[in-house]
Structure formats: structure tokens, C-alpha cells
Amino acid sequence: MMKKLLKVGMLAVFFASMIFTSCSKKEAAKAADPNAPVTLTVWCWDPNFNIYAMNTAAEIYKRDHPNVTVNVVETPWADMQQKLATSLNAGATDTLPDIILMQDNATQRYVINYPKAFLPLDGKVDVSQFAGYKVMDGTVDGKHYSVPFDNGVTGTFLNMDIIEAAGLKLEDFEDITWDRFIELGKIVKEKTGKGLIGTQQGSSDMLMVMLQSAGSWFFDANGKITMKDNPVLKETLATYKKMVEAGVLVEVPDWAGYIATINGATCAGTINGCWIIGSIVGEPSQKGRWRLTTTPRFANIPNATNYSNQGGSSWMVMANSKAPDVAMDFLNKTFAGSKELYDTILPSSGAISTWLPAGDSEVYNSPHEFFGGQKVYKVLTGYASKVPQVKYGVYNYEASGAISSRIIDIVTGKLSIDEALKAAQEELEFQMGM
């Protein structure tokens, strides 16, 4: 009886082994089949901007790869951060997507904190033709982890109705210093009663635009805090205070108030990332009256430029992806290789590329009726190639928050710039556990 049971058991094991081997071979054959169905899941936010761009890329890629389907899941940035942290900290990555959209100033933080969560793209995606500062954002230890997407390059956007009412012209604002910008702002204030630009009170956005234009940041290339002993940051805060005191820079309480300074024409213009064009064109009555020029620079800071960046995001491939090669090939042939993609999404979304070849297309060279026929997209693409590279670091959000909370104290004179920077650095050091 025992012998019969043993034989039956051995036969069961044999047949189970045969079935497993057969299934394994089928799965291997399926995985090796380039025409096997593949679904890539993507997390990103903003239906009219990022989601629209990703769906357009999916349509273009599917023409030559009909077996590949891209499933885009709308995921607000705040929700994505929470989901990533929960899954990665628990080591439960099965629920994560193949591709995510990452804000540029958070990329290095995530790669450094979760080094096994994201795949380097070297040898799979060509990032050599993107603006250098965007490539730097996604580079950690010499490896490239992100495919740059939208352009956050800044410009000075001016409402010529107000500028001309002050007796000035566009050329007066081209390639100027911040000191000259303040002088011109005083003229605008005197002649029209309006400020030159606006910003949200207690926000570090304008400070970061000014800081990056000079190639400086809250951290150095090695991640060391550079706040209280940073001469560029001190000059930035001093200039910011001068603009507020002169009425050149108008502080408002929130984002809605900021947009009102543009569309309500309570200011003569704005300095921001190029994505602000979407808000500018929101006021049809001002069509044709806007113009674009460069961002001011610091006069006495070596290597300071008239170019900067505000915002922007990039695509990353998760290590848990079941089809990483397909995900990388998809990104390489669309966001890193398709003029058609950028030509399609630009008119309706204003998504200006940091992929430099896109600037050679007819769409990017088209005159913009809101800007009096100025070829703003081509101009901005050219600006992007000149933006100084900075390293945002792992604790960028904490650093900008520490600075933001001191801006009001500086403007009101409650704290000197040195006192405010000392307090900001101490707060950041505490958050970093130093």
C-alpha cells in the first residue's frame, strides 16, 4: 500500500512539474512576444495639461505599437505623495503605476530617500537634447531618472497698455538689471498708479526665480545648507524688500488675488514661469496688448543671468513596473522624441517643451495673437537653454518654507535679513535632524 501511495505521489509531482514547466514556457514566450498586450499605468494630475499631454502621447505611440495601452489615472500631487510614501515605506509596491509625473524640485528627494523605487533611464531614453537645468533636476549620482516635460522657464510678461501709458516701451525692459527694473517700476507707479508686478504674500516663489537666475540656491552642489552665509540670497531678499517698499512689487494674500493683478490690470505685468500664459489669455479683452521679454538680473553678482525657472515636472519609471522597457521606449519616442506631440499639445494647453528640437517646429514659430504677433513659444524655448543649473536638494520644500515664513518679518522690518536667515537656517537644520 505504501509503495502504491508513493508511486501515486511521485506521478502527481511529475505531472505537476510538467504543467508548471509548460505554463512557465508559455509565460516566457508571452513575455518575449513583442506583440503581446501591454498596459502602462500612469499617475499624473491636471486634465487640461498633464493628462491631456499623456493621452496624446499614448495615441501617437499606439500607431506603431498597437499592443500598448496607456491607462492614465488622475492623481493630484498631494495624493500622489501620500500614496508613494505609504507604499514605499511599507515595501508594498504592487499597487504603484509604471510611470509617474514628479515635480522637479522633489525628484532628488524621492530618488535619494527611495533609491530602489525608480529606474535610471541611461541607455534607454535620450535626455541629451533637453535643457540642461531640467536634466540636472533628475540626475542623482550621475544617473538620469526623469524625462523632462513642461517648461517652467521664466519671462517678464508686460501689458503694453499700462507700460505705454507710463511713457515706456518694451525695449526698456530687455536684458536689464533688478536695479533698473525698480527704476522703471517707480515710473509706472508714478504715471499710472499701478504696480509693476504682483506676488503672493509670504510665498518664496519670486525669491526662487531671482535666486536661480544667479545660479544659486538654498543648498550647494553637495547638499550643504547655504542660507545665512549666502550673499546671493541676501541680495535677493534686499532687492525683494526694495521692490515692495517702492510699490513696484504688489503683495496679495492668495493665488486668486495674484491672478487678479494680471487679468484685472492692477499691475503692469508679471514675472513667472511660462505656464502663466494660460492665465494671461484668460482675459480676452487684453488680446494683442501683451509682450514678453527676459527676466531681470543682478548687477553685482558674477555669472548672474537674465534667465530663470519656476515650476515644472518630469516623467519617471517605477522599478515595480512589469514592462519597464516598454515604458522607457514609450517615453523616449514621445516626450523625448516627437515634435508632433509638442505641436499638438501646445496650442490648447500652452505646454512648452524643454525638448529643444521642438523649438524648430512651425507651431513654436507661430505668432501669438495675444502677444501682438510675437513668437513667444520660440522665444521661451530659447530662454530655457540658458537657465542656470541649480541643485534643489532633498529638503527643498522645507528650505523654501523656512524662508517663506520670514519674508513678512523682513519686509516689515521685524527682523533684519541676517536675523531672518539665521532663524530660517536653524529651523531647517532642526527639520533635517542636524
mmCIF file of N, CA and C in Angstrom, residues 22 28 34 54 143-144 147 171 183 188 197 234 266 269 271 278 304 366 369 376 425 433:
data_model
loop_
_atom_site.group_PDB
_atom_site.id
_atom_site.type_symbol
_atom_site.label_atom_id
_atom_site.label_comp_id
_atom_site.label_asym_id
_atom_site.label_seq_id
_atom_site.Cartn_x
_atom_site.Cartn_y
_atom_site.Cartn_z
ATOM 1 N N SER A 22 5.345 23.723 -18.464
ATOM 2 C CA SER A 22 4.604 24.137 -19.659
ATOM 3 C C SER A 22 4.083 25.562 -19.505
ATOM 4 N N ALA A 28 6.920 32.678 -20.518
ATOM 5 C CA ALA A 28 8.168 33.213 -21.056
ATOM 6 C C ALA A 28 7.990 33.602 -22.511
ATOM 7 N N PRO A 34 6.909 40.407 -28.741
ATOM 8 C CA PRO A 34 6.844 41.883 -28.794
ATOM 9 C C PRO A 34 5.445 42.399 -29.080
ATOM 10 N N MET A 54 -0.320 63.383 -21.800
ATOM 11 C CA MET A 54 -0.029 61.952 -21.732
ATOM 12 C C MET A 54 -0.959 61.156 -22.642
ATOM 13 N N LYS A 143 23.402 59.447 -12.614
ATOM 14 C CA LYS A 143 22.398 58.701 -13.357
ATOM 15 C C LYS A 143 21.154 59.565 -13.573
ATOM 16 N N HIS A 144 20.502 59.371 -14.729
ATOM 17 C CA HIS A 144 19.329 60.161 -15.080
ATOM 18 C C HIS A 144 18.054 59.374 -14.795
ATOM 19 N N VAL A 147 12.420 62.020 -17.372
ATOM 20 C CA VAL A 147 12.287 62.583 -18.709
ATOM 21 C C VAL A 147 11.604 63.934 -18.563
ATOM 22 N N GLU A 171 11.390 97.658 -25.192
ATOM 23 C CA GLU A 171 12.858 97.635 -25.226
ATOM 24 C C GLU A 171 13.476 98.129 -23.923
ATOM 25 N N GLU A 183 13.705 101.063 -10.987
ATOM 26 C CA GLU A 183 13.585 102.428 -11.506
ATOM 27 C C GLU A 183 12.401 102.552 -12.467
ATOM 28 N N VAL A 188 6.344 103.656 -13.657
ATOM 29 C CA VAL A 188 4.997 103.113 -13.886
ATOM 30 C C VAL A 188 4.070 103.493 -12.735
ATOM 31 N N ILE A 197 4.661 94.468 -10.943
ATOM 32 C CA ILE A 197 4.347 93.033 -10.884
ATOM 33 C C ILE A 197 3.711 92.706 -9.532
ATOM 34 N N LYS A 234 21.040 86.896 0.254
ATOM 35 C CA LYS A 234 20.912 88.179 0.959
ATOM 36 C C LYS A 234 20.555 89.305 -0.018
ATOM 37 N N THR A 266 -4.288 95.485 -12.355
ATOM 38 C CA THR A 266 -3.858 96.320 -11.240
ATOM 39 C C THR A 266 -2.332 96.403 -11.195
ATOM 40 N N GLY A 269 2.208 93.886 -15.206
ATOM 41 C CA GLY A 269 2.665 92.611 -15.742
ATOM 42 C C GLY A 269 2.975 91.611 -14.649
ATOM 43 N N ILE A 271 6.234 88.438 -13.505
ATOM 44 C CA ILE A 271 7.403 87.611 -13.797
ATOM 45 C C ILE A 271 7.100 86.240 -13.230
ATOM 46 N N GLY A 278 -1.294 80.674 -19.713
ATOM 47 C CA GLY A 278 -2.657 80.170 -19.654
ATOM 48 C C GLY A 278 -3.582 81.076 -18.862
ATOM 49 N N ALA A 304 25.541 86.085 -12.991
ATOM 50 C CA ALA A 304 24.088 86.282 -12.954
ATOM 51 C C ALA A 304 23.562 86.431 -14.375
ATOM 52 N N SER A 366 5.053 80.007 -34.602
ATOM 53 C CA SER A 366 3.849 80.746 -34.970
ATOM 54 C C SER A 366 3.682 82.005 -34.126
ATOM 55 N N GLU A 369 -1.350 85.710 -31.200
ATOM 56 C CA GLU A 369 -2.203 86.890 -31.336
ATOM 57 C C GLU A 369 -2.365 87.652 -30.023
ATOM 58 N N VAL A 376 6.202 83.957 -29.036
ATOM 59 C CA VAL A 376 6.566 83.767 -27.638
ATOM 60 C C VAL A 376 7.054 82.357 -27.330
ATOM 61 N N GLN A 425 17.704 79.109 8.794
ATOM 62 C CA GLN A 425 18.660 78.010 8.723
ATOM 63 C C GLN A 425 18.553 77.111 9.961
ATOM 64 N N GLY A 433 17.384 67.211 11.180
ATOM 65 C CA GLY A 433 17.949 66.419 12.248
ATOM 66 C C GLY A 433 19.424 66.696 12.491
#
